[in-house]
Amino acid sequence: MTTGKKAPYKIYLEENEIPKQWYNVRADMKNKPAPLLNPATLQPMTVEDLSPVFCKELAEQELNNDDAYITIPDEIYNFYKMYRPSPLVHAEFLEKALDTPAHIYYKFEGNNTSGSHKLNSAIAQAYYAKKQGLKGVTTETGAGQWGTALSMACSFFDLDCKVYMVKVSYEQKPFRREVMRTYGASVTPSPSDTTEIGRKILQEHPGTTGSLGCAISEAVEVAVGTEGYRYVLGSVLNQVLLHQSIIGLETKAALDKIGVKPDIIIGCAGGGSNLGGLISPFVGEKLRGEADYDIIAVEPASCPSLTRGKFVYDFCDTGMVTPIAKMYTLGHDFIPSANHAGGLRYHGMSPVLSQLYADGYMRAISVEQTSVFEAAELFARTEGTLPAPESSHAIRAAIDEALKCKETGEEKTIVFGLTGTGYFDMVAYEKYNNKEMTDYVPTDEDLAKGFASIPDFDLP
Amino acid sequence: MTTGKKAPYKIYLEENEIPKQWYNVRADMKNKPAPLLNPATLQPMTVEDLSPVFCKELAEQELNNDDAYITIPDEIYNFYKMYRPSPLVHAEFLEKALDTPAHIYYKFEGNNTSGSHKLNSAIAQAYYAKKQGLKGVTTETGAGQWGTALSMACSFFDLDCKVYMVKVSYEQKPFRREVMRTYGASVTPSPSDTTEIGRKILQEHPGTTGSLGCAISEAVEVAVGTEGYRYVLGSVLNQVLLHQSIIGLETKAALDKIGVKPDIIIGCAGGGSNLGGLISPFVGEKLRGEADYDIIAVEPASCPSLTRGKFVYDFCDTGMVTPIAKMYTLGHDFIPSANHAGGLRYHGMSPVLSQLYADGYMRAISVEQTSVFEAAELFARTEGTLPAPESSHAIRAAIDEALKCKETGEEKTIVFGLTGTGYFDMVAYEKYNNKEMTDYVPTDEDLAKGFASIPDFDLP
């Protein structure tokens, strides 16, 4: 539903319209996300329990289910001004190409060197680490967007940054690695022989190309074992969704400015950082009964945690060194099939989004990658920007919804998150250009193997 | 010299403040740039002479030394709105890192998938080709920015696009190639066996890795020999500087908005497209005696056309199929040493800039590449954006000027052009990160070889 005057092509907020506070959707949830549990005691983790792993202030944010708004510290706000507000773009050229009566908008988070929205949380996590007087942080990265973002943030605050990069990405994406090194980070392919868990995994699975869950295990081990270091994570966590709420808050502010209320809101979903951030204020209205929106999570058919996973407690990592979280999971041993390109390869899903999905506040669909790259190509050729494979999942769904409108004649307003650019994903594009890209939908038997890794916790 | 209130970090113009007209600096030049000549007759080229190679309207723009303003057609303006206005950024973090009293601003042209300012002229040239009813265009590309920009523009207007890519770049930058293919362009490594001149060069120099001048020859040959095709070029030409004036016009509008008048304006210089565009309105004021600015062209020490070249008539390409232009040139056979990274490798310089330089309206310096990458690293770590190697030449000079201010205590205002991002240049960054980057300043003997290729035209 669209009202008001014709929008300009890009809707930029003013610099002083960047939100001053993050929005914590948990405060408005009747069913709170289930707490992180200590896998040994099955007791909820406290700030003290989390503090050896996370910075204290981030541990507090992780467990804060009550405050709806948290003020963004000045130092973070100043950094945000380097690349925010990000544009909300009216996809006029895509609409024209589809010949649809639908109105399509996208929130573009790729105009920074990390190439994605990940910087929104990286800078927050680096800031709190610096504030606590730490020497450095450790993390994992898969496709490389999060590692790049964290490298940039650490360079800005003069913090050491140790990145464990999934081995297959390390080898296939040397350029991502060099971007991180340019910002001063050290990058180690995972699994590596620098950690106990890495050595164990290498022994059990010689020749493995690694997984996100395994890289997490290594990064956590190093953080816990090194004086003055903590671990930081770019997705899944409650704190990350909090920081990413800036995406949704800006989107809503820009839409309000032009008098547009969306009907459908679409985001790609891997661990949930972008989707959770984008939908936050909208789902907040929905939770408070103030408005209704059709919210769609789009995941790869090859890693279908929401659409085919189980909503149970599981480890967040392969090595089982993390607390356990209740979430939609394919099992912490799950690894997508080798032909899967790009990110969105995590076995689980943000506990906040998992709860919202279980409670019916959003729906989820899965799409196959060849159709995702078709959508990416059409988007690039009409709207100019070459999208990340991850973001292109949302593009696919937006196009499909717009084509439905073409059939029914409905003038729905569709908003989707364009999380980033695909400049470091040209190996996948090359496959697509050469018509060598394939699809793979895991069979029930494939999934059963992952499910078998979920421990049977004796929960009350 | 800075007046007025504290500027916001980024100064964005409104969408309706994108300039409606290009500015043609030639109209204000007392000494006009020397005309393109037919090498056989040594007579000035007419629109009719140029029309087999260029679209008619572009040929007219090429020869138009009289109209100071040319209205931007609506179709081009609408495309500009996809990625313009580009931000003018106050480099507060760089200033702080340098501890300088200087005020540093940069005009950032990298927020589009081509990754540079090249799109400003690509879209104009594609538009005029489409308007003339052509089937397609041919061009050359070196570092790949121009080829990408043209691919995007042709995809937008549904024109065929044939790119001749310097072989060494084609092989070292497969990702650039895939971006172009994603937009539907065909990309051929040059020299190739698809043209007469390519076959000749391959025969004379087997194993050559190609040059920009050679790729130009091939692209021109194909354009002239194929029904419904014309040739387009991303730099050097008068028409390109005209289109790129949008950079300078926006820069001036943004500075006026915050009440800042620059003392120093800096741009990197290869063929001159960015520098010419950035300085246009400022040098216009200088030509009309209305204001004074210290304008600095920065070129690589390994390809020093302005600082060490000759201001004479020479061919624009290696194969000597183009008209001849009076410009600062190292000789059309000149190829930078093999260790030279990035673009800025053209043997000549825009005739407009050459004339302005000869007449003392700007000065030129050359910098060595290791110091350029040092500047790039500092910029990335402070201002966030990973710059293109080309742009980093301007960063180097801006830093050096700011450091001079630190010594003298002067509060000069420095504006430089950040032409693009370095996301496709990580091979060069990797060399720098591994401390394997080297410098090479050509000896007088090296240059003498290039100069020897300049024909001795019997000019009146």
mmCIF file of N, CA, C and O in Angstrom, chain B residues 113-116 118 140-151 163-166 169-170 173 175-177 179-180 212 342-343 390 424-425:
data_model
loop_
_atom_site.group_PDB
_atom_site.id
_atom_site.type_symbol
_atom_site.label_atom_id
_atom_site.label_comp_id
_atom_site.label_asym_id
_atom_site.label_seq_id
_atom_site.Cartn_x
_atom_site.Cartn_y
_atom_site.Cartn_z
ATOM 1 N N THR B 113 28.981 -0.299 -8.869
ATOM 2 C CA THR B 113 29.638 -1.576 -9.133
ATOM 3 C C THR B 113 30.857 -1.445 -10.035
ATOM 4 O O THR B 113 31.797 -2.236 -9.920
ATOM 5 N N SER B 114 30.923 -0.445 -10.901
ATOM 6 C CA SER B 114 32.145 -0.278 -11.691
ATOM 7 C C SER B 114 33.295 0.107 -10.770
ATOM 8 O O SER B 114 34.460 -0.048 -11.122
ATOM 9 N N GLY B 115 32.961 0.601 -9.594
ATOM 10 C CA GLY B 115 33.973 0.902 -8.590
ATOM 11 C C GLY B 115 34.733 2.193 -8.842
ATOM 12 O O GLY B 115 35.734 2.453 -8.185
ATOM 13 N N SER B 116 34.256 2.990 -9.764
ATOM 14 C CA SER B 116 34.976 4.234 -10.067
ATOM 15 C C SER B 116 34.072 5.247 -10.751
ATOM 16 O O SER B 116 32.911 4.982 -11.041
ATOM 17 N N LYS B 118 34.272 6.106 -13.731
ATOM 18 C CA LYS B 118 34.180 5.855 -15.170
ATOM 19 C C LYS B 118 32.727 5.786 -15.669
ATOM 20 O O LYS B 118 32.445 6.061 -16.826
ATOM 21 N N GLU B 140 38.351 -0.628 -25.161
ATOM 22 C CA GLU B 140 39.448 -1.332 -24.521
ATOM 23 C C GLU B 140 39.327 -1.107 -23.019
ATOM 24 O O GLU B 140 38.689 -0.168 -22.563
ATOM 25 N N THR B 141 39.964 -1.975 -22.239
ATOM 26 C CA THR B 141 40.068 -1.699 -20.809
ATOM 27 C C THR B 141 41.391 -2.231 -20.307
ATOM 28 O O THR B 141 41.893 -3.238 -20.810
ATOM 29 N N GLY B 142 41.955 -1.524 -19.329
ATOM 30 C CA GLY B 142 43.224 -1.939 -18.747
ATOM 31 C C GLY B 142 42.957 -2.555 -17.387
ATOM 32 O O GLY B 142 42.720 -3.758 -17.258
ATOM 33 N N ALA B 143 42.933 -1.720 -16.363
ATOM 34 C CA ALA B 143 42.661 -2.195 -15.010
ATOM 35 C C ALA B 143 41.252 -2.781 -14.904
ATOM 36 O O ALA B 143 40.963 -3.560 -14.012
ATOM 37 N N GLY B 144 40.356 -2.408 -15.817
ATOM 38 C CA GLY B 144 39.038 -3.022 -15.862
ATOM 39 C C GLY B 144 37.894 -2.129 -15.420
ATOM 40 O O GLY B 144 36.734 -2.484 -15.584
ATOM 41 N N GLN B 145 38.213 -0.974 -14.864
ATOM 42 C CA GLN B 145 37.142 -0.102 -14.380
ATOM 43 C C GLN B 145 36.289 0.424 -15.522
ATOM 44 O O GLN B 145 35.067 0.437 -15.443
ATOM 45 N N TRP B 146 36.951 0.858 -16.584
ATOM 46 C CA TRP B 146 36.201 1.406 -17.717
ATOM 47 C C TRP B 146 35.353 0.322 -18.378
ATOM 48 O O TRP B 146 34.180 0.531 -18.693
ATOM 49 N N GLY B 147 35.935 -0.854 -18.577
ATOM 50 C CA GLY B 147 35.183 -1.941 -19.199
ATOM 51 C C GLY B 147 33.961 -2.313 -18.376
ATOM 52 O O GLY B 147 32.880 -2.558 -18.918
ATOM 53 N N THR B 148 34.124 -2.355 -17.063
ATOM 54 C CA THR B 148 32.987 -2.668 -16.198
ATOM 55 C C THR B 148 31.918 -1.589 -16.313
ATOM 56 O O THR B 148 30.728 -1.881 -16.440
ATOM 57 N N ALA B 149 32.364 -0.346 -16.272
ATOM 58 C CA ALA B 149 31.407 0.762 -16.357
ATOM 59 C C ALA B 149 30.633 0.699 -17.672
ATOM 60 O O ALA B 149 29.403 0.838 -17.694
ATOM 61 N N LEU B 150 31.345 0.457 -18.758
ATOM 62 C CA LEU B 150 30.676 0.423 -20.057
ATOM 63 C C LEU B 150 29.724 -0.775 -20.146
ATOM 64 O O LEU B 150 28.631 -0.665 -20.705
ATOM 65 N N SER B 151 30.122 -1.915 -19.584
ATOM 66 C CA SER B 151 29.239 -3.088 -19.570
ATOM 67 C C SER B 151 27.928 -2.770 -18.859
ATOM 68 O O SER B 151 26.844 -3.141 -19.307
ATOM 69 N N VAL B 163 34.503 -5.786 -25.363
ATOM 70 C CA VAL B 163 35.615 -5.194 -24.622
ATOM 71 C C VAL B 163 36.914 -5.901 -24.978
ATOM 72 O O VAL B 163 36.999 -7.138 -24.895
ATOM 73 N N TYR B 164 37.928 -5.148 -25.378
ATOM 74 C CA TYR B 164 39.288 -5.678 -25.545
ATOM 75 C C TYR B 164 40.062 -5.346 -24.281
ATOM 76 O O TYR B 164 40.258 -4.183 -23.949
ATOM 77 N N MET B 165 40.433 -6.407 -23.546
ATOM 78 C CA MET B 165 41.060 -6.220 -22.236
ATOM 79 C C MET B 165 42.550 -6.553 -22.338
ATOM 80 O O MET B 165 42.905 -7.631 -22.834
ATOM 81 N N VAL B 166 43.383 -5.631 -21.891
ATOM 82 C CA VAL B 166 44.835 -5.851 -21.920
ATOM 83 C C VAL B 166 45.130 -7.232 -21.330
ATOM 84 O O VAL B 166 44.669 -7.555 -20.242
ATOM 85 N N SER B 169 45.949 -7.968 -17.691
ATOM 86 C CA SER B 169 44.823 -7.747 -16.779
ATOM 87 C C SER B 169 43.799 -8.864 -16.908
ATOM 88 O O SER B 169 43.218 -9.312 -15.913
ATOM 89 N N TYR B 170 43.541 -9.276 -18.149
ATOM 90 C CA TYR B 170 42.576 -10.352 -18.401
ATOM 91 C C TYR B 170 42.952 -11.585 -17.591
ATOM 92 O O TYR B 170 42.099 -12.249 -17.010
ATOM 93 N N LYS B 173 43.157 -10.550 -13.577
ATOM 94 C CA LYS B 173 41.917 -10.053 -12.978
ATOM 95 C C LYS B 173 40.706 -10.788 -13.542
ATOM 96 O O LYS B 173 39.813 -10.171 -14.143
ATOM 97 N N PHE B 175 38.211 -11.761 -12.119
ATOM 98 C CA PHE B 175 36.957 -11.348 -11.495
ATOM 99 C C PHE B 175 36.370 -10.132 -12.182
ATOM 100 O O PHE B 175 35.156 -10.014 -12.346
ATOM 101 N N ARG B 176 37.259 -9.217 -12.600
ATOM 102 C CA ARG B 176 36.795 -8.079 -13.386
ATOM 103 C C ARG B 176 36.097 -8.577 -14.654
ATOM 104 O O ARG B 176 35.041 -8.085 -15.037
ATOM 105 N N ARG B 177 36.746 -9.555 -15.274
ATOM 106 C CA ARG B 177 36.189 -10.126 -16.506
ATOM 107 C C ARG B 177 34.799 -10.684 -16.237
ATOM 108 O O ARG B 177 33.855 -10.449 -17.008
ATOM 109 N N VAL B 179 32.676 -9.854 -13.890
ATOM 110 C CA VAL B 179 31.690 -8.786 -13.654
ATOM 111 C C VAL B 179 31.169 -8.297 -15.003
ATOM 112 O O VAL B 179 29.960 -8.174 -15.219
ATOM 113 N N MET B 180 32.080 -8.058 -15.938
ATOM 114 C CA MET B 180 31.657 -7.579 -17.268
ATOM 115 C C MET B 180 30.743 -8.597 -17.941
ATOM 116 O O MET B 180 29.724 -8.236 -18.527
ATOM 117 N N LEU B 212 47.487 -0.797 -23.271
ATOM 118 C CA LEU B 212 46.254 -0.066 -23.518
ATOM 119 C C LEU B 212 46.228 0.437 -24.958
ATOM 120 O O LEU B 212 45.208 0.347 -25.650
ATOM 121 N N GLY B 342 48.141 -1.625 -11.085
ATOM 122 C CA GLY B 342 47.002 -0.726 -11.257
ATOM 123 C C GLY B 342 47.001 -0.018 -12.594
ATOM 124 O O GLY B 342 47.762 -0.349 -13.511
ATOM 125 N N GLY B 343 46.124 0.955 -12.709
ATOM 126 C CA GLY B 343 45.953 1.695 -13.951
ATOM 127 C C GLY B 343 46.972 2.825 -14.067
ATOM 128 O O GLY B 343 48.109 2.687 -13.635
ATOM 129 N N GLU B 390 44.964 3.577 -8.192
ATOM 130 C CA GLU B 390 44.992 4.848 -8.928
ATOM 131 C C GLU B 390 44.684 6.010 -7.979
ATOM 132 O O GLU B 390 45.433 6.975 -7.880
ATOM 133 N N PHE B 424 39.179 -5.012 -6.587
ATOM 134 C CA PHE B 424 39.657 -5.929 -7.619
ATOM 135 C C PHE B 424 41.178 -5.810 -7.808
ATOM 136 O O PHE B 424 41.718 -6.254 -8.807
ATOM 137 N N ASP B 425 41.823 -5.178 -6.852
ATOM 138 C CA ASP B 425 43.262 -4.940 -6.964
ATOM 139 C C ASP B 425 44.023 -5.620 -5.840
ATOM 140 O O ASP B 425 45.103 -5.189 -5.461
#
